[in-house]
CSV table of C-alpha atoms and ligand atoms in Angstrom, one decimal:
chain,number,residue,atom,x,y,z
A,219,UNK,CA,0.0,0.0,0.0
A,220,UNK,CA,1.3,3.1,-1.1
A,221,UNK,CA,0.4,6.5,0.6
A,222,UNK,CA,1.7,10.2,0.3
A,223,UNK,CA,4.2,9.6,3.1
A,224,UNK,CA,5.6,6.0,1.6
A,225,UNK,CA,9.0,7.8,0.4
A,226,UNK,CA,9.5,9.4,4.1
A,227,UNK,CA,11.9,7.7,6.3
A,228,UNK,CA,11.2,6.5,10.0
A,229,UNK,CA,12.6,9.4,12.2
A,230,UNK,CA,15.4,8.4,14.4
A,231,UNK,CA,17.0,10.2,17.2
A,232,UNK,CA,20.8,11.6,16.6
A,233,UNK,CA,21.5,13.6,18.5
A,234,UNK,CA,22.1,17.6,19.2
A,235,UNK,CA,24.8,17.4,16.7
A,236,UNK,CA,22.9,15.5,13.8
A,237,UNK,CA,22.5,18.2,11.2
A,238,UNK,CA,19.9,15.5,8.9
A,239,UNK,CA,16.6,17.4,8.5
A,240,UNK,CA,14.7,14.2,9.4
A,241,UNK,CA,16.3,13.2,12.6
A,242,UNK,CA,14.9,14.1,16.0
A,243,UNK,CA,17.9,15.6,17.9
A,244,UNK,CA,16.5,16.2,21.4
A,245,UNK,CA,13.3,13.9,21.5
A,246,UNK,CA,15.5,10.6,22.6
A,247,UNK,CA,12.1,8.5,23.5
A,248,UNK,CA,14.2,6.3,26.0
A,249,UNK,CA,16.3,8.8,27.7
A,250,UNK,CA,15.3,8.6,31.3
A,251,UNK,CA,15.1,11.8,33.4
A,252,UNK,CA,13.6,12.1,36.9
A,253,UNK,CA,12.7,8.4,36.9
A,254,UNK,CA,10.4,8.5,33.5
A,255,UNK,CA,12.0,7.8,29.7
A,256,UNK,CA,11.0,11.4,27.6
A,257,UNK,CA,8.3,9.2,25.6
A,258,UNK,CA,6.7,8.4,28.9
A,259,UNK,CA,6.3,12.0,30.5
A,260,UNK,CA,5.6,13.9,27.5
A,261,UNK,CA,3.1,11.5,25.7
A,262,UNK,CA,3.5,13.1,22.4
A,263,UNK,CA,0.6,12.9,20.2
A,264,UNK,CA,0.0,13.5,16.3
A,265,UNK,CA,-3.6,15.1,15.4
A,266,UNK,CA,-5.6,14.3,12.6
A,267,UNK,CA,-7.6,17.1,11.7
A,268,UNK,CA,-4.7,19.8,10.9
A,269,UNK,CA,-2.5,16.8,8.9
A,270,UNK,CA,-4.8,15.1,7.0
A,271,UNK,CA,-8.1,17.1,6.3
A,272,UNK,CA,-7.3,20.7,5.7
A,273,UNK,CA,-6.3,21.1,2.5
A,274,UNK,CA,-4.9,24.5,2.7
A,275,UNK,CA,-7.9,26.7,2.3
A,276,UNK,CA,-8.3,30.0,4.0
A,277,UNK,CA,-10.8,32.8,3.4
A,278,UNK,CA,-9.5,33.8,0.2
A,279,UNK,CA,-9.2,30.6,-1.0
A,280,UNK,CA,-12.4,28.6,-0.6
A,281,UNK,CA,-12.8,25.9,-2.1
A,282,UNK,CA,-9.5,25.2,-3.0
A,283,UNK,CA,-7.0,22.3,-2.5
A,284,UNK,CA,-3.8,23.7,-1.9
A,285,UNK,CA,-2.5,20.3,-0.3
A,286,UNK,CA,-2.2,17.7,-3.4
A,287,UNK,CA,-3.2,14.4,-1.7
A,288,UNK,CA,-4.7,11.6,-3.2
A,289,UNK,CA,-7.7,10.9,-0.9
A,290,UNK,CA,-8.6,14.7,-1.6
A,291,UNK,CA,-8.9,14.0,-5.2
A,292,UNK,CA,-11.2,10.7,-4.9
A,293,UNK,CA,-15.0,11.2,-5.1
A,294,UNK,CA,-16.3,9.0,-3.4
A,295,UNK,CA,-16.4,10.5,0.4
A,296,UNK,CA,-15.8,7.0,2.5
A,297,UNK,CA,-13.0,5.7,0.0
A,298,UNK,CA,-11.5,9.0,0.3
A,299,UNK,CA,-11.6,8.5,3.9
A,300,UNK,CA,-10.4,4.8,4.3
A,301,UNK,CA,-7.2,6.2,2.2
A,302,UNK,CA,-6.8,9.3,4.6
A,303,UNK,CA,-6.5,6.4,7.2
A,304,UNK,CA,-3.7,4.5,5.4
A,305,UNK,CA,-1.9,7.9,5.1
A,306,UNK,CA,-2.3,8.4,8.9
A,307,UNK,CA,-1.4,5.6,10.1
A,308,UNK,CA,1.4,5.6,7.9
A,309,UNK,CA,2.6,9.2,8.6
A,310,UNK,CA,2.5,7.8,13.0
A,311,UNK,CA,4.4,4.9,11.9
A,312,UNK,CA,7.1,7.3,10.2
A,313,UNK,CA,7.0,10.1,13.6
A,314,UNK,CA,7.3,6.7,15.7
A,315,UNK,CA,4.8,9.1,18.2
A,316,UNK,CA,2.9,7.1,20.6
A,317,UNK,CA,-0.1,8.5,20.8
A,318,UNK,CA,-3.0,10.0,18.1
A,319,UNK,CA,-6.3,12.2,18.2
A,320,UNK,CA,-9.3,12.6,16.4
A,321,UNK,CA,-12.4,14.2,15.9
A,322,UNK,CA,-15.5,12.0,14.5
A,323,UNK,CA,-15.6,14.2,11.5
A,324,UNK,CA,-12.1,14.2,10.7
A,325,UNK,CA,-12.3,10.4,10.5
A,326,UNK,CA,-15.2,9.9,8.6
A,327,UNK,CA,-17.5,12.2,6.2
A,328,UNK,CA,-20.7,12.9,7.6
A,329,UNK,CA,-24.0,11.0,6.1
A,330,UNK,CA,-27.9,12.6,5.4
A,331,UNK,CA,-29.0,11.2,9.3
A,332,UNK,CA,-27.0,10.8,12.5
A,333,UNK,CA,-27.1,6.9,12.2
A,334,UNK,CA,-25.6,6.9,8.6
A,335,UNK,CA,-23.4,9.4,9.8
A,336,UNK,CA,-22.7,6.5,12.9
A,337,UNK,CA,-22.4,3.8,10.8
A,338,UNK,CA,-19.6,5.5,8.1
A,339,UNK,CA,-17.6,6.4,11.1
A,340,UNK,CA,-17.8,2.9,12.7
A,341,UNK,CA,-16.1,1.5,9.5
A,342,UNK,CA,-13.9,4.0,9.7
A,343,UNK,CA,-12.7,3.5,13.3
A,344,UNK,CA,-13.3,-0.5,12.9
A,345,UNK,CA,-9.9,0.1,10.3
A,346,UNK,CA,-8.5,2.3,13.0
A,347,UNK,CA,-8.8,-0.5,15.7
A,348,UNK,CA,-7.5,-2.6,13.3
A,349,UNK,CA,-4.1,-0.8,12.5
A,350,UNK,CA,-4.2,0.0,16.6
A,351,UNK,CA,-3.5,-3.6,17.1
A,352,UNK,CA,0.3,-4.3,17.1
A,353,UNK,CA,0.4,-1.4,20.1
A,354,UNK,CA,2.6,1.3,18.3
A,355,UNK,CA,0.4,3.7,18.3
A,356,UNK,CA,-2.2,4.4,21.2
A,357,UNK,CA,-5.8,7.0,21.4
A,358,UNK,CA,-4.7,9.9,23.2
A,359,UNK,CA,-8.1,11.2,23.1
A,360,UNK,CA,-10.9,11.3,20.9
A,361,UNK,CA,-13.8,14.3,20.5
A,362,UNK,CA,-16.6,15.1,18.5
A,363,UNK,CA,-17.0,18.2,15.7
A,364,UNK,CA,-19.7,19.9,17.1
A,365,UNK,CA,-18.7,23.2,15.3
A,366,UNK,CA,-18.7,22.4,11.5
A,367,UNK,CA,-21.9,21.7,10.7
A,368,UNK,CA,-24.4,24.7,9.8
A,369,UNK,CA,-27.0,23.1,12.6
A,370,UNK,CA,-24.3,24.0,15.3
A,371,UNK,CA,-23.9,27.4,14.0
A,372,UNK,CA,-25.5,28.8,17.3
A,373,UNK,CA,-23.9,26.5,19.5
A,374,UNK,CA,-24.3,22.6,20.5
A,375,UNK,CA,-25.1,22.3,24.1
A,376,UNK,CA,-25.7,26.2,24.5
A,377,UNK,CA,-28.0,26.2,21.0
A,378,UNK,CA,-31.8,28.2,21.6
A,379,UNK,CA,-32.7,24.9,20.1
A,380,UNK,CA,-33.6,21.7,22.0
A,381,UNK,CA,-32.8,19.5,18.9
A,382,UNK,CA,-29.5,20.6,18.5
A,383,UNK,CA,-28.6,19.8,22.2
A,384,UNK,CA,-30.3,16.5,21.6
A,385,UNK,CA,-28.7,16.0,18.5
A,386,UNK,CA,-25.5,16.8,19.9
A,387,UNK,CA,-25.9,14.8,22.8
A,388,UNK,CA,-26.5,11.9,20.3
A,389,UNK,CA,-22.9,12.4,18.4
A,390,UNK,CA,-21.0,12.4,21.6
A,391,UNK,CA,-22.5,9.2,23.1
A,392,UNK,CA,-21.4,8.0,19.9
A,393,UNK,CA,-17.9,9.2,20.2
A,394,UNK,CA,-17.2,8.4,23.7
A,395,UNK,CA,-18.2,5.2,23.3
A,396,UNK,CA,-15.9,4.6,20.7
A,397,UNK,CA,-13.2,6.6,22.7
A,398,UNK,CA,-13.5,4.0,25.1
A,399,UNK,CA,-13.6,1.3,22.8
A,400,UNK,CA,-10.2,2.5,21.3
A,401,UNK,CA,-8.9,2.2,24.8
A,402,UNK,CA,-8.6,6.1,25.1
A,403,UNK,CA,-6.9,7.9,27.5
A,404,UNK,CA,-9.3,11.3,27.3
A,405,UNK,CA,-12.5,12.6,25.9
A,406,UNK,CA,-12.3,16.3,25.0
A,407,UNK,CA,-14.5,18.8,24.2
A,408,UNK,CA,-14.1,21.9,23.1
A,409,UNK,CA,-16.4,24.2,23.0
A,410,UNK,CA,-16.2,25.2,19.3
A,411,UNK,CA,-19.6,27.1,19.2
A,412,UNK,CA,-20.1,27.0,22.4
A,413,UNK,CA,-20.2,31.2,23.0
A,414,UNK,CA,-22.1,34.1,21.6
A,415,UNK,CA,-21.9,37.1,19.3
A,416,UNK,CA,-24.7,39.8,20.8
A,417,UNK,CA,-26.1,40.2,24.2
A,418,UNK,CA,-29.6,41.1,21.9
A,419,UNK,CA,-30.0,37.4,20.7
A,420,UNK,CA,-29.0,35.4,23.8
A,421,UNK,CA,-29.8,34.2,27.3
A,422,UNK,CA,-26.3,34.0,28.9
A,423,UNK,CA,-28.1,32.4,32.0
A,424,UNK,CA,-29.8,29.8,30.3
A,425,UNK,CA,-26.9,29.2,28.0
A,426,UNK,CA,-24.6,28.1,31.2
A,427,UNK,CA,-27.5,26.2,32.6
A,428,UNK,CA,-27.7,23.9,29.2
A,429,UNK,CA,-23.8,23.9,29.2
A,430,UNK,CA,-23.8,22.6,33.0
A,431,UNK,CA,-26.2,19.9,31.8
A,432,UNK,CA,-24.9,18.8,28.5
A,433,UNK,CA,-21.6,18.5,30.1
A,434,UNK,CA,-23.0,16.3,33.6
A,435,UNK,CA,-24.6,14.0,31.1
A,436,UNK,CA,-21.7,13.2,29.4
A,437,UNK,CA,-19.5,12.6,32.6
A,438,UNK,CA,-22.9,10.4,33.6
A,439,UNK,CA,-22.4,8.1,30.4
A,440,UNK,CA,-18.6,8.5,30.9
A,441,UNK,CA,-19.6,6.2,34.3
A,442,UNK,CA,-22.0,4.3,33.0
A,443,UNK,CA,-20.0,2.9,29.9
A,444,UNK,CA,-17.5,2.2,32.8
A,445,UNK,CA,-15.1,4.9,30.6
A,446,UNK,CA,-11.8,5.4,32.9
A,447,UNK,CA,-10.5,8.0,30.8
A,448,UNK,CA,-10.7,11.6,31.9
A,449,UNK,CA,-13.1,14.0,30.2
A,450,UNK,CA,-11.3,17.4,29.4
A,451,UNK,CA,-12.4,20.8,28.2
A,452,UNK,CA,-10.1,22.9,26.0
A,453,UNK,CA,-10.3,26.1,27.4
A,454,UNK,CA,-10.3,29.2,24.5
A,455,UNK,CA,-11.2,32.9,24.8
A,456,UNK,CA,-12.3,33.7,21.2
A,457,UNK,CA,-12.7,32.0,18.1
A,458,UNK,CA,-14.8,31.3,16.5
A,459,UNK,CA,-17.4,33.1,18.8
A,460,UNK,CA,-16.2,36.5,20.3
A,461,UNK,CA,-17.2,35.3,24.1
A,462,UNK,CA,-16.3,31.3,24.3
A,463,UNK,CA,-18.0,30.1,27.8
A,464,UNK,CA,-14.7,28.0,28.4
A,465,UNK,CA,-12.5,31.6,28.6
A,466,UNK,CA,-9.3,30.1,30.3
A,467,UNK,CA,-8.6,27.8,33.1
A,468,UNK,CA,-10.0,30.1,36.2
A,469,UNK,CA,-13.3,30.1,34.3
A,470,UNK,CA,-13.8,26.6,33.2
A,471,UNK,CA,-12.9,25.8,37.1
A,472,UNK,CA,-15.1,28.0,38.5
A,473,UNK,CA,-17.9,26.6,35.7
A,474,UNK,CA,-17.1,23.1,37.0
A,475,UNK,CA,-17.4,23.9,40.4
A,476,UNK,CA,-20.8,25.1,40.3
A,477,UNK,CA,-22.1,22.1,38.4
A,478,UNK,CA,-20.6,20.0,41.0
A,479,UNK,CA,-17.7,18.5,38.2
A,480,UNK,CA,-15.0,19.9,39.4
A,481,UNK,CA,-13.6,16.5,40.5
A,482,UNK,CA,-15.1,14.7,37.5
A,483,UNK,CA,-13.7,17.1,34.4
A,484,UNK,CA,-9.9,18.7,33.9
A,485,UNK,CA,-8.5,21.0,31.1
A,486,UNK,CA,-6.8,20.2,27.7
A,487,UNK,CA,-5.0,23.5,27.8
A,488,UNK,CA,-3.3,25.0,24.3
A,489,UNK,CA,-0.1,27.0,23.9
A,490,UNK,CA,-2.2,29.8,21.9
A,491,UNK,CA,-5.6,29.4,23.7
A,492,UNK,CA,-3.6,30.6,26.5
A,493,UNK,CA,-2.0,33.7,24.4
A,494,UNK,CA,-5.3,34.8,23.0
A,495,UNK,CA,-6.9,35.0,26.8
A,496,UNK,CA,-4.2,37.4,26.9
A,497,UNK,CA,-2.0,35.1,30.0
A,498,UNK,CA,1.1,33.4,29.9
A,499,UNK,CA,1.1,29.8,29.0
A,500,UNK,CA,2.6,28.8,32.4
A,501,UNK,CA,0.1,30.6,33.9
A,502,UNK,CA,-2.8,28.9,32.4
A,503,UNK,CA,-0.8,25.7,33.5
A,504,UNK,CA,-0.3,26.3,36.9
A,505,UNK,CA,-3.6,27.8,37.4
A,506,UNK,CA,-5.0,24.3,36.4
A,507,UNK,CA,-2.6,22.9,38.9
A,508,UNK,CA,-3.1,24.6,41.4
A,509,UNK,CA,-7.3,24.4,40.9
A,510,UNK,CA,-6.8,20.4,40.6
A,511,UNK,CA,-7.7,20.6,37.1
A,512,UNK,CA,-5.0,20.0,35.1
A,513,UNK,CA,-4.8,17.6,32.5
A,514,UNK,CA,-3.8,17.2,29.3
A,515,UNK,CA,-2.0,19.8,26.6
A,516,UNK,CA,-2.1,20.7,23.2
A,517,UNK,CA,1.4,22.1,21.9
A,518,UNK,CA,1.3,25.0,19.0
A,519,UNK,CA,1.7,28.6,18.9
A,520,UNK,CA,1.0,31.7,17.3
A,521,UNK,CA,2.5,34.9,15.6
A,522,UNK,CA,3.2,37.5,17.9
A,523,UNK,CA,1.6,40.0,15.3
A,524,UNK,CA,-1.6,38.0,14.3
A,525,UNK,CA,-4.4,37.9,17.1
A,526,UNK,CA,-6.0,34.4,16.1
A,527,UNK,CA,-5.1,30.8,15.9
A,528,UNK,CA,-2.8,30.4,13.6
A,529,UNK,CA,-1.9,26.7,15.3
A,530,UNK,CA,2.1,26.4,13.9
A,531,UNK,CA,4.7,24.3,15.5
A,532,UNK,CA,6.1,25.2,18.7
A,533,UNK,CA,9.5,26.1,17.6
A,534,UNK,CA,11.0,27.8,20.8
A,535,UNK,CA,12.1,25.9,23.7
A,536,UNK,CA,13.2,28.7,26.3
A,537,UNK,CA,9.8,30.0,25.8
A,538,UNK,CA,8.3,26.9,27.2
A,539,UNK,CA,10.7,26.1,30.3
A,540,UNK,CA,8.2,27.9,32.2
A,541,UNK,CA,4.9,25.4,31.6
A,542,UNK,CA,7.2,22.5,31.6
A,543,UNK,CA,9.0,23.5,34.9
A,544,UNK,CA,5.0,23.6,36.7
A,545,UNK,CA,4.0,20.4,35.1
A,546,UNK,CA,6.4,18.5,36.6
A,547,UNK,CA,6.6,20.4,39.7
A,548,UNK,CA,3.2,19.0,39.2
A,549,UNK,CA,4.0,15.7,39.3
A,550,UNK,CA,3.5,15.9,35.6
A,551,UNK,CA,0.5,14.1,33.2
A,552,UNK,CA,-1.3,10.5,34.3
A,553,UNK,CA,-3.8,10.3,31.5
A,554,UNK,CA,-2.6,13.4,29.7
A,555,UNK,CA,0.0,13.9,27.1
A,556,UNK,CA,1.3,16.7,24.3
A,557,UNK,CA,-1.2,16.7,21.1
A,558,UNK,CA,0.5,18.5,18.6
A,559,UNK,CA,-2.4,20.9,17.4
A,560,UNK,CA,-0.5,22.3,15.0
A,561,UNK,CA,-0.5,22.1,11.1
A,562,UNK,CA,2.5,23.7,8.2
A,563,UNK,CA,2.0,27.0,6.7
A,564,UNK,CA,-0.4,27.0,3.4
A,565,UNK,CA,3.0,27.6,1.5
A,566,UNK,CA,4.4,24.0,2.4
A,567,UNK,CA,2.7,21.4,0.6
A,568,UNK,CA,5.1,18.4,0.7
A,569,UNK,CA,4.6,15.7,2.8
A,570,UNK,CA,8.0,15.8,3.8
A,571,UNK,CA,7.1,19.5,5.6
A,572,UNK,CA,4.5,18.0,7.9
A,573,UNK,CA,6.9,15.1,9.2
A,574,UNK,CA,9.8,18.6,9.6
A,575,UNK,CA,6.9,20.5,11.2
A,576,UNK,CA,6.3,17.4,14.2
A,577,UNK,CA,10.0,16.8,13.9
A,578,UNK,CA,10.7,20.0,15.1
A,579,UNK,CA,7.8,20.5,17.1
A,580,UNK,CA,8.8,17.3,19.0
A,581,UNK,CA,12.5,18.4,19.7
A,582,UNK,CA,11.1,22.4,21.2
A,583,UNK,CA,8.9,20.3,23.8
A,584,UNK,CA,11.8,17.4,24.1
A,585,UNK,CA,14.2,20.4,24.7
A,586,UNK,CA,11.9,22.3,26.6
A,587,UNK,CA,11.2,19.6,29.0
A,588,UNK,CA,15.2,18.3,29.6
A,589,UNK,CA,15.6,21.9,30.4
A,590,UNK,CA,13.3,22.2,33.3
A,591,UNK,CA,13.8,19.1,34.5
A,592,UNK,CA,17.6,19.8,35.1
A,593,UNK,CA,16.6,23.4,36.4
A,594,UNK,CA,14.2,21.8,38.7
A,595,UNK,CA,16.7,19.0,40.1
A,596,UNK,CA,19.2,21.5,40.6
A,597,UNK,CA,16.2,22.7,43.6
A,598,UNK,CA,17.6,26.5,43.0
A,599,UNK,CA,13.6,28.0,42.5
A,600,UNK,CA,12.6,25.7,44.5
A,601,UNK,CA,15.0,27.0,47.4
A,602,UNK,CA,14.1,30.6,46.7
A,603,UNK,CA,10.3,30.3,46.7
A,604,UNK,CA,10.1,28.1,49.5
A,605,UNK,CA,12.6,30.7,51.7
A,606,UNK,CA,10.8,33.5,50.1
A,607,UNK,CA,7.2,32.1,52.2
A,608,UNK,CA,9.3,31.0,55.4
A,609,UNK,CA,7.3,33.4,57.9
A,610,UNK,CA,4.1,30.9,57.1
A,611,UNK,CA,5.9,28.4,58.7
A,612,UNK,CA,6.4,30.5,61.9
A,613,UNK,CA,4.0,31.1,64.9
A,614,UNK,CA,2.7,34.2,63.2
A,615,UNK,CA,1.8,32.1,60.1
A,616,UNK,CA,0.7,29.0,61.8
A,617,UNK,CA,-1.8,31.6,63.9
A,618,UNK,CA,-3.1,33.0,60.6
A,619,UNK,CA,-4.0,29.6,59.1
A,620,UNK,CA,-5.2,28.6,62.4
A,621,UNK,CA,-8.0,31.0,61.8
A,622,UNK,CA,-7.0,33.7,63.5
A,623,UNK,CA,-9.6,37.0,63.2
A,624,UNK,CA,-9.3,40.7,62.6
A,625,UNK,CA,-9.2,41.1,66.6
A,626,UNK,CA,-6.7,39.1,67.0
A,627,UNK,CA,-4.5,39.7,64.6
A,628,UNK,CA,-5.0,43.3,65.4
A,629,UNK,CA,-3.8,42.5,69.4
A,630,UNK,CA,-0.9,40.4,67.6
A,631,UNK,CA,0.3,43.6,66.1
A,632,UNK,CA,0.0,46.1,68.6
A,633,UNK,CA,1.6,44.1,71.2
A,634,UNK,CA,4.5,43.0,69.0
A,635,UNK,CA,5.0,46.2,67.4
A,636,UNK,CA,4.4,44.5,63.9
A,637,UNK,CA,6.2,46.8,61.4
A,638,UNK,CA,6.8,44.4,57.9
A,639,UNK,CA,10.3,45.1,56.1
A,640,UNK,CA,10.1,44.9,52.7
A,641,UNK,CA,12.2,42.0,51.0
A,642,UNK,CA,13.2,42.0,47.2
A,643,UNK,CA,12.0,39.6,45.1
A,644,UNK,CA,15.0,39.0,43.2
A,645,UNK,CA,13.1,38.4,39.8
A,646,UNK,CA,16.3,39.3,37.9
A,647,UNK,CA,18.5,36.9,40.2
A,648,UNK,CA,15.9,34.2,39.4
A,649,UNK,CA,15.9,35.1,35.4
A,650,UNK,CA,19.4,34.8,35.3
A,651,UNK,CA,18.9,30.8,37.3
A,652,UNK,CA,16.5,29.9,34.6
A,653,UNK,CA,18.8,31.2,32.2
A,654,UNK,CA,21.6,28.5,32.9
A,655,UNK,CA,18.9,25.9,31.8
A,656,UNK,CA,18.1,26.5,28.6
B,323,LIG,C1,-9.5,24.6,18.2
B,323,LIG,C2,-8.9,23.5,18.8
B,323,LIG,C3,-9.5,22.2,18.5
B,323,LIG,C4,-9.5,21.3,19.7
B,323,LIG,C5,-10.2,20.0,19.5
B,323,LIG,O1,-8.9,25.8,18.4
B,323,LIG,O2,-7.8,23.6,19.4
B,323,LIG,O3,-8.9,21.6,17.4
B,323,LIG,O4,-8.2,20.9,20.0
B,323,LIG,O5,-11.6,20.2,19.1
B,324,LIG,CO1,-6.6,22.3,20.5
């Protein structure tokens, strides 16, 4: 079986020094650091969507296929599909990634009712099962489109209309159950459409209220199905809808919390989800830490002059130090892992750029993460923030998380003469620290 990646060759690590342009020279899959090989604590995964569906259109070129690939040139829809597949599995085989992710609709084209639409996708993903079997490549997570179709154009769960929820509802049993079935590690949803454009049109109240259900009744199937994967929202701020419910990682957790899920759902967080909600990318991290939600990640990023998703290839290591640093402060991912949500530039329509575009991907994150690992075992933050929060180890600390009130914290002061010094925070000290690891 020939597909448009037969000609590639299987990446191999070489090392920092290797200078061939199809060699990974940082991701060494069995290198072990802090008790884990690099394969096991980053969990890299390839996506299907950005690799082998879009074909290179953007708004000024609708309609056209920019991306030369056989199964885009086939007109029948489910043999197209079945040689997408090959190609996929194929292009895994050649990364040597251990992990994939899909949306239903990537998979398989969409039929005139739901249970056509079912029954396309199940020959599909019976194919995919198939090519899972030898164990090289494993489900990372699966998800369902609920954004593409012109019925979710106002939303899936948060739709005005009953039938779309319903219908909705109906595609993600559907999914998860084939999630599980693949022996997934994560569901994910993210909440394409799941926003609003005008105040004047929409009932922000009732909107959360359907979104708080939709989501308990998938975390009820998720039990029932006996599903022991974890079910993950990808937290976005805009795009496509200018207010997206799932904002950032304070939002979604305050969201879970008061539908009672907050110890049922976690966060996929992406790279430039977390640039467009205008915070760092470590930030969005160790929020979800810190909140208990953190889960999984998707790796990209985007162009410091263009304010939308423009989903390329992480390509700068010291940049994500940071993130990796409170991820395994963490304790790092259990069912989680790195998706690689990123696709080439229109301009590079070889095969051979999407396999340099992972390849280099792979090695920022592989770089990235043997970086803060190495800063974190040398204990030197560590040191400086625990010294930094010393006093809350003291009486007067101890007192205060005791409970201690206004009044008597006010008698603590006034009979100690309580005057604080200022210390410096030595930001620039620590910069410098963090430096010496990249
Ligand atoms: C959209 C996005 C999605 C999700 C899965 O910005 O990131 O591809 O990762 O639906
Ligand atoms: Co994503």
């Amino acid at each position: 079986m020939s597909t448009a990646y037969s000609d590639l060759p299987v990446v191999r690590y070489e090392g920092p020094r290797s200078t061939h342009p199809l060699a990974y020279r940082w991701y060494d899959a069995n290198r072990v650091v802090l008790g884990k090989t690099l394969a096991e604590h980053l969990r890299p995964a390839v996506c299907y969507w950005h690799n082998f569906c879009w074909k290179g259109e953007d708004v000024f070129g609708l309609g056209n296929t920019v991306f030369q690939r056989a199964w885009f040139a086939e007109s029948d829809p489910v043999k197209a599909a079945r040689m997408k597949l090959d190609a996929a599995f194929d292009f895994f085989g050649k990364l040597g990634l251990p992990w994939w992710c899909f949306h239903d609709r990537d998979v398989a084209p969409e039929g005139a009712t739901l249970a056509e639409s079912n029954r396309i996708l199940d020959g599909l993903l019976e194919a995919a099962a198939k090519k899972m079997q030898d164990g090289k490549v494993g489900l990372l997570w699966g998800t369902a489109n609920l954004f593409s179709n012109g019925r979710y154009m106002s939303g899936a769960a948060t739709n005005p209309d009953p039938e779309v929820f319903a219908y909705a509802a109906a595609q993600v049993k559907h999914v998860l159950e084939w999630t599980h079935r693949l022996g997934g590690e994560n569901y994910v949803l993210w909440g394409g459409r799941e926003g609003y454009e005008t105040l004047l049109n929409t009932d922000l109240k009732r909107e959360l209220a359907q979104y708080g259900r939709f989501l308990s009744a998938v975390v009820e199937h998720k039990h029932k199905i006996g599903f022991k994967g974890t079910i993950l929202i990808e937290p976005k701020p805009q795009e496509p809808t200018k207010h997206q419910y799932d904002y950032d990682s304070a939002t979604v957790h305050g969201f879970l919390k008061t539908y009672g899920l907050e110890n049922e759902v976690k966060v996929n967080l992406e790279v430039n989800h977390a640039t467009l909600a205008g915070h760092s990318f470590e930030h969005e991290v160790a929020t979800a830490c810190a909140l208990g939600i953190f889960g999984s990640i998707d790796a990209n990023r985007g162009d410091e002059q263009l304010g939308w998703d423009t989903d390329q290839f992480p390509n700068n290591h010291a940049a994500l130090v940071p993130a990796m640093l409170e991820i395994i402060r963490a304790g790092g991912f259990t069912t989680g892992g790195t998706n690689f949500d990123a696709k080439v530039r229109r301009q590079s329509i070889d095969p051979i750029d999407q396999l340099e575009g992972h390849i280099g991907g792979m090695d920022t994150m592989a770089r990235a993460f043997l970086s803060a690992a190495a800063l974190y075992e040398s204990g030197q933050l560590e040191k400086a923030v625990s010294e930094r929060y010393a006093g809350w180890n003291g009486t007067l600390g101890q007192q205060i998380q005791g409970g201690a009130g206004l009044d008597e914290l006010a008698q603590i002061v006034h009979a100690q003469g309580i005057s604080p010094t200022p210390r410096s925070g030595r930001q620039e000290r620590l910069e410098n620290v963090v430096n010496n690891f990249v």
